[in-house]
Amino acid sequence: IQNVEVTVAGEDVTVTDDRAVFTNVADGDSVTTGFTYEADEPGTHRLNPTIRYSTGSGELRTVHDTVVIEADPVNDQVTLDVSSVQRADSQTLVVDVLNQGNAPLSNVTVRGSSPNATVQQTLVQHIPEGETRTVRLNTTLSEDRADVAIDVTYDVGNLQGSADAATSLSQTPGTI
């Protein structure tokens, strides 16, 4: 068969890269392709794959099917691990953002705040499920000690989430 086109659609389901094309599939051979989908809501959904192809004689054929899928609810679980690196006149907060959920995080913003420190903000575009991203926040203390609140906000699916942590920083001025 030739000019094989596979498409997938579904109600209440968004399919990423919903089309695959193969120029030729020899007799007795098979091809496999994958599609990534995201359900609008947890529960049972139907995906509708369609295969269009031309036979060796040029006849166009179309095959429709329905596949039932079960979409798990979004498990929003983010863990933060905060440490610091001290330099002569500034400190850097090191924040590990671990996505322990079952969906990727997007638009991840890591902020720090303190009444007696200036803390940088950083944006991370994407953290796949099961992975960690490490960000560094430059911090300048206006006093010898600062309690810093770390706040992380993110999108997961069509939901918004947040995680927080706190740490204390102190600076030890050096003399030469």
JSON list of C-alpha atoms in Angstrom, two decimals:
[
{"chain": "A", "resi": 1, "resn": "ILE", "atom": "CA", "xyz": [0.00, 0.00, 0.00]},
{"chain": "A", "resi": 2, "resn": "GLN", "atom": "CA", "xyz": [1.10, 3.58, -0.61]},
{"chain": "A", "resi": 3, "resn": "ASN", "atom": "CA", "xyz": [0.50, 7.09, 0.72]},
{"chain": "A", "resi": 4, "resn": "VAL", "atom": "CA", "xyz": [-0.59, 5.86, 4.13]},
{"chain": "A", "resi": 5, "resn": "GLU", "atom": "CA", "xyz": [-1.97, 8.62, 6.36]},
{"chain": "A", "resi": 6, "resn": "VAL", "atom": "CA", "xyz": [-2.92, 7.98, 9.98]},
{"chain": "A", "resi": 7, "resn": "THR", "atom": "CA", "xyz": [-4.84, 10.65, 11.91]},
{"chain": "A", "resi": 8, "resn": "VAL", "atom": "CA", "xyz": [-6.25, 10.61, 15.42]},
{"chain": "A", "resi": 9, "resn": "ALA", "atom": "CA", "xyz": [-8.98, 12.79, 16.91]},
{"chain": "A", "resi": 10, "resn": "GLY", "atom": "CA", "xyz": [-11.26, 12.63, 19.91]},
{"chain": "A", "resi": 11, "resn": "GLU", "atom": "CA", "xyz": [-13.84, 14.59, 21.86]},
{"chain": "A", "resi": 12, "resn": "ASP", "atom": "CA", "xyz": [-12.55, 16.32, 25.00]},
{"chain": "A", "resi": 13, "resn": "VAL", "atom": "CA", "xyz": [-9.04, 15.16, 24.06]},
{"chain": "A", "resi": 14, "resn": "THR", "atom": "CA", "xyz": [-6.20, 17.18, 22.53]},
{"chain": "A", "resi": 15, "resn": "VAL", "atom": "CA", "xyz": [-3.91, 15.07, 20.34]},
{"chain": "A", "resi": 16, "resn": "THR", "atom": "CA", "xyz": [-0.39, 16.39, 19.74]},
{"chain": "A", "resi": 17, "resn": "ASP", "atom": "CA", "xyz": [1.05, 15.71, 16.27]},
{"chain": "A", "resi": 18, "resn": "ASP", "atom": "CA", "xyz": [-2.24, 14.11, 15.25]},
{"chain": "A", "resi": 19, "resn": "ARG", "atom": "CA", "xyz": [-1.02, 12.94, 11.83]},
{"chain": "A", "resi": 20, "resn": "ALA", "atom": "CA", "xyz": [1.58, 10.45, 10.59]},
{"chain": "A", "resi": 21, "resn": "VAL", "atom": "CA", "xyz": [2.38, 9.67, 6.94]},
{"chain": "A", "resi": 22, "resn": "PHE", "atom": "CA", "xyz": [4.18, 6.71, 5.39]},
{"chain": "A", "resi": 23, "resn": "THR", "atom": "CA", "xyz": [4.99, 6.68, 1.67]},
{"chain": "A", "resi": 24, "resn": "ASN", "atom": "CA", "xyz": [5.01, 2.91, 1.25]},
{"chain": "A", "resi": 25, "resn": "VAL", "atom": "CA", "xyz": [4.26, -0.17, 3.35]},
{"chain": "A", "resi": 26, "resn": "ALA", "atom": "CA", "xyz": [5.32, -3.40, 1.65]},
{"chain": "A", "resi": 27, "resn": "ASP", "atom": "CA", "xyz": [3.13, -6.54, 1.62]},
{"chain": "A", "resi": 28, "resn": "GLY", "atom": "CA", "xyz": [3.53, -8.37, 4.92]},
{"chain": "A", "resi": 29, "resn": "ASP", "atom": "CA", "xyz": [5.18, -5.38, 6.64]},
{"chain": "A", "resi": 30, "resn": "SER", "atom": "CA", "xyz": [3.70, -3.19, 9.33]},
{"chain": "A", "resi": 31, "resn": "VAL", "atom": "CA", "xyz": [4.46, 0.25, 10.71]},
{"chain": "A", "resi": 32, "resn": "THR", "atom": "CA", "xyz": [3.93, 1.67, 14.17]},
{"chain": "A", "resi": 33, "resn": "THR", "atom": "CA", "xyz": [3.47, 5.26, 15.20]},
{"chain": "A", "resi": 34, "resn": "GLY", "atom": "CA", "xyz": [2.61, 6.92, 18.49]},
{"chain": "A", "resi": 35, "resn": "PHE", "atom": "CA", "xyz": [0.39, 9.83, 19.37]},
{"chain": "A", "resi": 36, "resn": "THR", "atom": "CA", "xyz": [0.46, 11.92, 22.53]},
{"chain": "A", "resi": 37, "resn": "TYR", "atom": "CA", "xyz": [-2.87, 13.04, 23.90]},
{"chain": "A", "resi": 38, "resn": "GLU", "atom": "CA", "xyz": [-4.14, 15.09, 26.81]},
{"chain": "A", "resi": 39, "resn": "ALA", "atom": "CA", "xyz": [-7.66, 14.63, 28.08]},
{"chain": "A", "resi": 40, "resn": "ASP", "atom": "CA", "xyz": [-9.60, 17.71, 29.19]},
{"chain": "A", "resi": 41, "resn": "GLU", "atom": "CA", "xyz": [-10.93, 15.78, 32.20]},
{"chain": "A", "resi": 42, "resn": "PRO", "atom": "CA", "xyz": [-10.04, 12.47, 33.90]},
{"chain": "A", "resi": 43, "resn": "GLY", "atom": "CA", "xyz": [-12.16, 9.46, 32.98]},
{"chain": "A", "resi": 44, "resn": "THR", "atom": "CA", "xyz": [-13.10, 7.42, 29.93]},
{"chain": "A", "resi": 45, "resn": "HIS", "atom": "CA", "xyz": [-12.57, 8.96, 26.48]},
{"chain": "A", "resi": 46, "resn": "ARG", "atom": "CA", "xyz": [-12.74, 7.74, 22.90]},
{"chain": "A", "resi": 47, "resn": "LEU", "atom": "CA", "xyz": [-9.97, 8.27, 20.37]},
{"chain": "A", "resi": 48, "resn": "ASN", "atom": "CA", "xyz": [-10.88, 7.91, 16.71]},
{"chain": "A", "resi": 49, "resn": "PRO", "atom": "CA", "xyz": [-7.96, 6.85, 14.49]},
{"chain": "A", "resi": 50, "resn": "THR", "atom": "CA", "xyz": [-8.47, 7.01, 10.72]},
{"chain": "A", "resi": 51, "resn": "ILE", "atom": "CA", "xyz": [-6.19, 5.29, 8.20]},
{"chain": "A", "resi": 52, "resn": "ARG", "atom": "CA", "xyz": [-6.25, 6.38, 4.55]},
{"chain": "A", "resi": 53, "resn": "TYR", "atom": "CA", "xyz": [-4.16, 4.67, 1.90]},
{"chain": "A", "resi": 54, "resn": "SER", "atom": "CA", "xyz": [-3.89, 3.79, -1.78]},
{"chain": "A", "resi": 55, "resn": "THR", "atom": "CA", "xyz": [-3.77, 0.21, -2.98]},
{"chain": "A", "resi": 56, "resn": "GLY", "atom": "CA", "xyz": [-1.37, -0.98, -5.67]},
{"chain": "A", "resi": 57, "resn": "SER", "atom": "CA", "xyz": [-4.14, -0.47, -8.24]},
{"chain": "A", "resi": 58, "resn": "GLY", "atom": "CA", "xyz": [-4.63, 3.15, -7.12]},
{"chain": "A", "resi": 59, "resn": "GLU", "atom": "CA", "xyz": [-7.87, 2.58, -5.22]},
{"chain": "A", "resi": 60, "resn": "LEU", "atom": "CA", "xyz": [-8.24, 4.91, -2.20]},
{"chain": "A", "resi": 61, "resn": "ARG", "atom": "CA", "xyz": [-9.39, 3.21, 1.01]},
{"chain": "A", "resi": 62, "resn": "THR", "atom": "CA", "xyz": [-10.30, 4.57, 4.42]},
{"chain": "A", "resi": 63, "resn": "VAL", "atom": "CA", "xyz": [-10.51, 2.62, 7.69]},
{"chain": "A", "resi": 64, "resn": "HIS", "atom": "CA", "xyz": [-12.06, 4.10, 10.86]},
{"chain": "A", "resi": 65, "resn": "ASP", "atom": "CA", "xyz": [-11.71, 2.73, 14.37]},
{"chain": "A", "resi": 66, "resn": "THR", "atom": "CA", "xyz": [-12.50, 3.73, 17.95]},
{"chain": "A", "resi": 67, "resn": "VAL", "atom": "CA", "xyz": [-10.15, 3.18, 20.88]},
{"chain": "A", "resi": 68, "resn": "VAL", "atom": "CA", "xyz": [-11.32, 3.68, 24.46]},
{"chain": "A", "resi": 69, "resn": "ILE", "atom": "CA", "xyz": [-8.77, 5.26, 26.79]},
{"chain": "A", "resi": 70, "resn": "GLU", "atom": "CA", "xyz": [-8.79, 5.95, 30.51]},
{"chain": "A", "resi": 71, "resn": "ALA", "atom": "CA", "xyz": [-7.26, 9.29, 31.50]},
{"chain": "A", "resi": 72, "resn": "ASP", "atom": "CA", "xyz": [-5.87, 9.47, 35.02]},
{"chain": "A", "resi": 73, "resn": "PRO", "atom": "CA", "xyz": [-6.48, 12.59, 37.09]},
{"chain": "A", "resi": 74, "resn": "VAL", "atom": "CA", "xyz": [-3.55, 14.99, 37.18]},
{"chain": "A", "resi": 75, "resn": "ASN", "atom": "CA", "xyz": [-1.26, 14.19, 40.10]},
{"chain": "A", "resi": 76, "resn": "ASP", "atom": "CA", "xyz": [0.24, 17.54, 41.03]},
{"chain": "A", "resi": 77, "resn": "GLN", "atom": "CA", "xyz": [3.25, 16.81, 43.23]},
{"chain": "A", "resi": 78, "resn": "VAL", "atom": "CA", "xyz": [6.25, 19.16, 43.28]},
{"chain": "A", "resi": 79, "resn": "THR", "atom": "CA", "xyz": [9.11, 19.01, 45.78]},
{"chain": "A", "resi": 80, "resn": "LEU", "atom": "CA", "xyz": [11.67, 21.76, 46.40]},
{"chain": "A", "resi": 81, "resn": "ASP", "atom": "CA", "xyz": [15.19, 21.32, 47.74]},
{"chain": "A", "resi": 82, "resn": "VAL", "atom": "CA", "xyz": [16.92, 24.59, 48.66]},
{"chain": "A", "resi": 83, "resn": "SER", "atom": "CA", "xyz": [20.60, 25.17, 49.43]},
{"chain": "A", "resi": 84, "resn": "SER", "atom": "CA", "xyz": [22.92, 28.17, 49.19]},
{"chain": "A", "resi": 85, "resn": "VAL", "atom": "CA", "xyz": [26.39, 29.07, 47.99]},
{"chain": "A", "resi": 86, "resn": "GLN", "atom": "CA", "xyz": [28.10, 32.02, 49.70]},
{"chain": "A", "resi": 87, "resn": "ARG", "atom": "CA", "xyz": [30.49, 34.42, 48.00]},
{"chain": "A", "resi": 88, "resn": "ALA", "atom": "CA", "xyz": [32.24, 37.48, 49.42]},
{"chain": "A", "resi": 89, "resn": "ASP", "atom": "CA", "xyz": [29.41, 39.98, 48.87]},
{"chain": "A", "resi": 90, "resn": "SER", "atom": "CA", "xyz": [26.47, 37.87, 47.71]},
{"chain": "A", "resi": 91, "resn": "GLN", "atom": "CA", "xyz": [24.85, 34.48, 47.96]},
{"chain": "A", "resi": 92, "resn": "THR", "atom": "CA", "xyz": [23.22, 32.22, 45.44]},
{"chain": "A", "resi": 93, "resn": "LEU", "atom": "CA", "xyz": [20.18, 30.17, 46.34]},
{"chain": "A", "resi": 94, "resn": "VAL", "atom": "CA", "xyz": [20.17, 26.82, 44.56]},
{"chain": "A", "resi": 95, "resn": "VAL", "atom": "CA", "xyz": [16.61, 25.50, 44.13]},
{"chain": "A", "resi": 96, "resn": "ASP", "atom": "CA", "xyz": [15.98, 21.98, 42.81]},
{"chain": "A", "resi": 97, "resn": "VAL", "atom": "CA", "xyz": [12.40, 21.71, 41.48]},
{"chain": "A", "resi": 98, "resn": "LEU", "atom": "CA", "xyz": [11.39, 18.03, 41.29]},
{"chain": "A", "resi": 99, "resn": "ASN", "atom": "CA", "xyz": [8.23, 17.14, 39.36]},
{"chain": "A", "resi": 100, "resn": "GLN", "atom": "CA", "xyz": [6.96, 13.97, 41.04]},
{"chain": "A", "resi": 101, "resn": "GLY", "atom": "CA", "xyz": [3.54, 14.18, 39.39]},
{"chain": "A", "resi": 102, "resn": "ASN", "atom": "CA", "xyz": [2.20, 12.40, 36.32]},
{"chain": "A", "resi": 103, "resn": "ALA", "atom": "CA", "xyz": [2.11, 15.39, 33.95]},
{"chain": "A", "resi": 104, "resn": "PRO", "atom": "CA", "xyz": [4.71, 17.89, 32.71]},
{"chain": "A", "resi": 105, "resn": "LEU", "atom": "CA", "xyz": [4.97, 21.33, 34.31]},
{"chain": "A", "resi": 106, "resn": "SER", "atom": "CA", "xyz": [5.10, 24.46, 32.18]},
{"chain": "A", "resi": 107, "resn": "ASN", "atom": "CA", "xyz": [5.60, 28.17, 32.82]},
{"chain": "A", "resi": 108, "resn": "VAL", "atom": "CA", "xyz": [7.47, 27.43, 36.05]},
{"chain": "A", "resi": 109, "resn": "THR", "atom": "CA", "xyz": [8.40, 30.61, 37.95]},
{"chain": "A", "resi": 110, "resn": "VAL", "atom": "CA", "xyz": [10.81, 30.43, 40.90]},
{"chain": "A", "resi": 111, "resn": "ARG", "atom": "CA", "xyz": [10.80, 33.48, 43.19]},
{"chain": "A", "resi": 112, "resn": "GLY", "atom": "CA", "xyz": [12.42, 34.34, 46.45]},
{"chain": "A", "resi": 113, "resn": "SER", "atom": "CA", "xyz": [11.37, 37.09, 48.83]},
{"chain": "A", "resi": 114, "resn": "SER", "atom": "CA", "xyz": [12.72, 38.56, 52.04]},
{"chain": "A", "resi": 115, "resn": "PRO", "atom": "CA", "xyz": [12.37, 41.91, 53.82]},
{"chain": "A", "resi": 116, "resn": "ASN", "atom": "CA", "xyz": [16.16, 42.16, 54.13]},
{"chain": "A", "resi": 117, "resn": "ALA", "atom": "CA", "xyz": [17.41, 40.60, 50.91]},
{"chain": "A", "resi": 118, "resn": "THR", "atom": "CA", "xyz": [17.02, 41.12, 47.18]},
{"chain": "A", "resi": 119, "resn": "VAL", "atom": "CA", "xyz": [16.36, 37.81, 45.42]},
{"chain": "A", "resi": 120, "resn": "GLN", "atom": "CA", "xyz": [16.38, 37.18, 41.68]},
{"chain": "A", "resi": 121, "resn": "GLN", "atom": "CA", "xyz": [13.44, 35.49, 39.90]},
{"chain": "A", "resi": 122, "resn": "THR", "atom": "CA", "xyz": [13.83, 32.77, 37.25]},
{"chain": "A", "resi": 123, "resn": "LEU", "atom": "CA", "xyz": [11.51, 31.17, 34.68]},
{"chain": "A", "resi": 124, "resn": "VAL", "atom": "CA", "xyz": [11.75, 27.54, 33.55]},
{"chain": "A", "resi": 125, "resn": "GLN", "atom": "CA", "xyz": [9.67, 26.69, 30.47]},
{"chain": "A", "resi": 126, "resn": "HIS", "atom": "CA", "xyz": [9.12, 22.95, 30.96]},
{"chain": "A", "resi": 127, "resn": "ILE", "atom": "CA", "xyz": [9.79, 20.18, 33.51]},
{"chain": "A", "resi": 128, "resn": "PRO", "atom": "CA", "xyz": [8.75, 16.68, 32.35]},
{"chain": "A", "resi": 129, "resn": "GLU", "atom": "CA", "xyz": [7.21, 14.30, 34.86]},
{"chain": "A", "resi": 130, "resn": "GLY", "atom": "CA", "xyz": [9.80, 12.55, 37.02]},
{"chain": "A", "resi": 131, "resn": "GLU", "atom": "CA", "xyz": [12.54, 15.10, 36.25]},
{"chain": "A", "resi": 132, "resn": "THR", "atom": "CA", "xyz": [14.32, 17.84, 38.19]},
{"chain": "A", "resi": 133, "resn": "ARG", "atom": "CA", "xyz": [15.44, 21.28, 37.09]},
{"chain": "A", "resi": 134, "resn": "THR", "atom": "CA", "xyz": [17.98, 23.24, 39.12]},
{"chain": "A", "resi": 135, "resn": "VAL", "atom": "CA", "xyz": [17.79, 27.03, 39.18]},
{"chain": "A", "resi": 136, "resn": "ARG", "atom": "CA", "xyz": [20.11, 29.54, 40.80]},
{"chain": "A", "resi": 137, "resn": "LEU", "atom": "CA", "xyz": [18.77, 32.74, 42.32]},
{"chain": "A", "resi": 138, "resn": "ASN", "atom": "CA", "xyz": [21.31, 35.51, 42.96]},
{"chain": "A", "resi": 139, "resn": "THR", "atom": "CA", "xyz": [20.70, 37.01, 46.37]},
{"chain": "A", "resi": 140, "resn": "THR", "atom": "CA", "xyz": [22.06, 40.16, 48.01]},
{"chain": "A", "resi": 141, "resn": "LEU", "atom": "CA", "xyz": [21.55, 40.60, 51.74]},
{"chain": "A", "resi": 142, "resn": "SER", "atom": "CA", "xyz": [20.96, 44.08, 53.15]},
{"chain": "A", "resi": 143, "resn": "GLU", "atom": "CA", "xyz": [21.64, 42.84, 56.70]},
{"chain": "A", "resi": 144, "resn": "ASP", "atom": "CA", "xyz": [23.76, 40.08, 58.19]},
{"chain": "A", "resi": 145, "resn": "ARG", "atom": "CA", "xyz": [20.85, 37.61, 58.20]},
{"chain": "A", "resi": 146, "resn": "ALA", "atom": "CA", "xyz": [17.79, 37.05, 56.01]},
{"chain": "A", "resi": 147, "resn": "ASP", "atom": "CA", "xyz": [14.90, 34.61, 56.12]},
{"chain": "A", "resi": 148, "resn": "VAL", "atom": "CA", "xyz": [13.97, 33.89, 52.52]},
{"chain": "A", "resi": 149, "resn": "ALA", "atom": "CA", "xyz": [10.65, 32.45, 51.32]},
{"chain": "A", "resi": 150, "resn": "ILE", "atom": "CA", "xyz": [10.86, 30.48, 48.05]},
{"chain": "A", "resi": 151, "resn": "ASP", "atom": "CA", "xyz": [7.67, 30.35, 45.99]},
{"chain": "A", "resi": 152, "resn": "VAL", "atom": "CA", "xyz": [7.29, 28.26, 42.82]},
{"chain": "A", "resi": 153, "resn": "THR", "atom": "CA", "xyz": [4.23, 28.61, 40.59]},
{"chain": "A", "resi": 154, "resn": "TYR", "atom": "CA", "xyz": [3.52, 26.51, 37.50]},
{"chain": "A", "resi": 155, "resn": "ASP", "atom": "CA", "xyz": [0.92, 25.21, 35.09]},
{"chain": "A", "resi": 156, "resn": "VAL", "atom": "CA", "xyz": [0.13, 21.49, 34.98]},
{"chain": "A", "resi": 157, "resn": "GLY", "atom": "CA", "xyz": [-2.37, 20.56, 32.30]},
{"chain": "A", "resi": 158, "resn": "ASN", "atom": "CA", "xyz": [-5.11, 23.16, 32.52]},
{"chain": "A", "resi": 159, "resn": "LEU", "atom": "CA", "xyz": [-4.50, 23.69, 36.26]},
{"chain": "A", "resi": 160, "resn": "GLN", "atom": "CA", "xyz": [-2.22, 26.03, 38.17]},
{"chain": "A", "resi": 161, "resn": "GLY", "atom": "CA", "xyz": [-0.14, 24.87, 41.11]},
{"chain": "A", "resi": 162, "resn": "SER", "atom": "CA", "xyz": [2.40, 26.12, 43.60]},
{"chain": "A", "resi": 163, "resn": "ALA", "atom": "CA", "xyz": [5.01, 24.89, 46.04]},
{"chain": "A", "resi": 164, "resn": "ASP", "atom": "CA", "xyz": [6.98, 26.75, 48.68]},
{"chain": "A", "resi": 165, "resn": "ALA", "atom": "CA", "xyz": [9.97, 26.41, 50.94]},
{"chain": "A", "resi": 166, "resn": "ALA", "atom": "CA", "xyz": [11.97, 28.63, 53.28]},
{"chain": "A", "resi": 167, "resn": "THR", "atom": "CA", "xyz": [15.59, 29.02, 54.19]},
{"chain": "A", "resi": 168, "resn": "SER", "atom": "CA", "xyz": [17.79, 31.32, 56.26]},
{"chain": "A", "resi": 169, "resn": "LEU", "atom": "CA", "xyz": [20.87, 33.04, 54.90]},
{"chain": "A", "resi": 170, "resn": "SER", "atom": "CA", "xyz": [23.63, 34.81, 56.74]},
{"chain": "A", "resi": 171, "resn": "GLN", "atom": "CA", "xyz": [26.67, 36.62, 55.51]},
{"chain": "A", "resi": 172, "resn": "THR", "atom": "CA", "xyz": [30.02, 36.61, 57.17]},
{"chain": "A", "resi": 173, "resn": "PRO", "atom": "CA", "xyz": [32.05, 39.59, 56.06]},
{"chain": "A", "resi": 174, "resn": "GLY", "atom": "CA", "xyz": [35.66, 38.68, 55.47]},
{"chain": "A", "resi": 175, "resn": "THR", "atom": "CA", "xyz": [38.70, 40.71, 56.43]},
{"chain": "A", "resi": 176, "resn": "ILE", "atom": "CA", "xyz": [42.10, 40.69, 54.85]}
]
